[in-house]
Short mmCIF file of C-alpha atoms in Angstrom, two decimals:
data_model
loop_
_atom_site.label_atom_id
_atom_site.label_comp_id
_atom_site.label_asym_id
_atom_site.label_seq_id
_atom_site.Cartn_x
_atom_site.Cartn_y
_atom_site.Cartn_z
CA MET J 1 -42.08 -21.52 46.81
CA SER J 2 -41.39 -21.32 43.19
CA GLU J 3 -40.86 -17.97 41.50
CA PRO J 4 -43.89 -16.71 39.91
CA ILE J 5 -43.36 -16.44 35.87
CA ARG J 6 -42.93 -13.49 34.35
CA LEU J 7 -43.37 -12.22 31.03
CA PRO J 8 -41.20 -11.29 28.26
CA PRO J 9 -40.89 -7.47 28.31
CA GLN J 10 -43.24 -5.69 25.41
CA PRO J 11 -40.50 -4.59 23.14
CA ASP J 12 -40.47 -1.28 21.43
CA ALA J 13 -41.27 -3.08 17.75
CA CYS J 14 -43.51 -6.36 16.58
CA GLU J 15 -40.94 -9.08 16.82
CA LEU J 16 -41.72 -10.31 13.58
CA CYS J 17 -42.17 -7.35 10.94
CA GLY J 18 -39.81 -4.79 12.88
CA ARG J 19 -42.45 -1.71 12.50
CA ALA J 20 -42.84 1.07 15.53
CA ALA J 21 -47.01 0.12 15.98
CA PRO J 22 -49.39 -1.38 18.45
CA LEU J 23 -48.51 -4.49 19.31
CA THR J 24 -50.45 -7.33 20.91
CA ARG J 25 -48.99 -10.26 22.80
CA HIS J 26 -48.75 -13.70 20.38
CA HIS J 27 -48.93 -17.41 22.54
CA LEU J 28 -46.69 -19.10 20.17
CA ILE J 29 -48.18 -22.46 22.21
CA PRO J 30 -52.09 -20.70 22.32
CA LYS J 31 -53.56 -20.76 25.73
CA SER J 32 -57.02 -22.45 25.00
CA LEU J 33 -54.42 -25.66 24.07
CA HIS J 34 -52.92 -25.34 27.30
CA GLY J 35 -54.83 -27.81 29.04
CA LYS J 36 -55.08 -30.49 26.33
CA ALA J 37 -52.09 -33.59 27.61
CA TYR J 38 -50.01 -33.59 24.13
CA ILE J 39 -49.67 -30.25 25.01
CA ARG J 40 -48.57 -30.72 28.14
CA LYS J 41 -46.52 -33.56 28.01
CA ARG J 42 -44.38 -31.68 25.16
CA TYR J 43 -43.89 -27.72 27.18
CA PRO J 44 -43.59 -27.98 30.29
CA ARG J 45 -46.35 -25.15 31.99
CA HIS J 46 -43.33 -22.04 32.57
CA GLU J 47 -42.83 -22.94 28.41
CA ARG J 48 -46.71 -22.41 27.49
CA ILE J 49 -47.03 -19.38 29.55
CA THR J 50 -44.29 -17.62 28.63
CA ALA J 51 -43.42 -18.34 25.10
CA THR J 52 -45.09 -15.33 23.06
CA LEU J 53 -43.60 -13.00 21.07
CA TRP J 54 -45.03 -8.90 20.78
CA VAL J 55 -46.11 -8.72 17.05
CA CYS J 56 -48.30 -5.68 15.61
CA ARG J 57 -52.54 -6.60 15.04
CA PRO J 58 -51.89 -7.35 10.99
CA CYS J 59 -48.38 -9.82 11.96
CA HIS J 60 -50.58 -11.56 14.57
CA SER J 61 -54.16 -11.45 12.10
CA HIS J 62 -52.26 -13.44 9.19
CA LEU J 63 -49.78 -15.90 11.80
CA HIS J 64 -53.57 -16.70 13.25
CA ALA J 65 -55.30 -17.27 9.23
CA THR J 66 -52.33 -18.62 8.12
CA PHE J 67 -52.13 -21.80 10.99
CA GLY J 68 -54.29 -23.98 12.73
CA GLU J 69 -53.42 -24.25 16.78
CA ARG J 70 -52.56 -26.88 16.51
CA GLU J 71 -50.24 -26.00 13.22
CA LEU J 72 -49.10 -23.40 15.44
CA ALA J 73 -48.58 -25.16 18.34
CA LEU J 74 -47.03 -28.18 16.98
CA THR J 75 -44.78 -26.96 14.09
CA TYR J 76 -44.69 -22.89 14.12
CA ASN J 77 -43.58 -22.76 18.06
CA SER J 78 -41.01 -20.36 17.73
CA ARG J 79 -39.76 -17.59 15.82
CA ASP J 80 -37.34 -18.67 13.68
CA ALA J 81 -39.88 -21.11 12.52
CA LEU J 82 -42.61 -18.59 12.09
CA LEU J 83 -40.51 -16.89 9.97
CA ALA J 84 -38.68 -19.79 7.77
CA ASP J 85 -42.48 -20.50 6.13
CA GLU J 86 -42.53 -19.35 2.76
CA ARG J 87 -45.59 -17.73 3.45
CA ILE J 88 -45.32 -15.47 6.80
CA ARG J 89 -41.52 -14.65 5.15
CA SER J 90 -43.50 -12.97 2.20
CA PHE J 91 -45.94 -11.75 4.34
CA VAL J 92 -43.61 -9.49 6.34
CA ASP J 93 -40.90 -8.33 4.01
CA TRP J 94 -44.30 -6.74 2.42
CA LEU J 95 -44.86 -5.40 5.78
CA SER J 96 -42.14 -3.91 6.66
CA ALA J 97 -41.92 -1.40 3.72
CA LYS J 98 -44.95 0.10 5.29
CA PRO J 99 -45.08 2.98 7.57
CA ALA J 100 -46.83 1.62 11.24
CA GLY J 101 -49.45 3.13 11.06
CA PHE J 102 -50.41 1.63 7.82
CA ARG J 103 -53.09 -1.60 7.87
CA PRO J 104 -53.11 -4.62 5.06
CA LYS J 105 -57.29 -4.92 4.14
CA THR J 106 -58.32 -8.45 4.29
#
């Protein structure tokens, strides 16, 4: 029998902007793509399930507004890859200076 898959624990702050705010789980490999052959070939089941980041709602919304799901899965599937993109880095830098309850207008 195999070990149960354990998800990473929730930290105290957003893993992108570092603010202490309510957090949501961002799947680095979007769940809607887990059944696709090109995803199943690239990532083992364990990685598809556990590759997540805990992020605040503004960061999460910005990620999905910036990238499509295929792009997230194939290119922006790590914290470092996300932060290497100037659109994410500039947003995160800007948001990190805001108070915990701040929510940007869309």
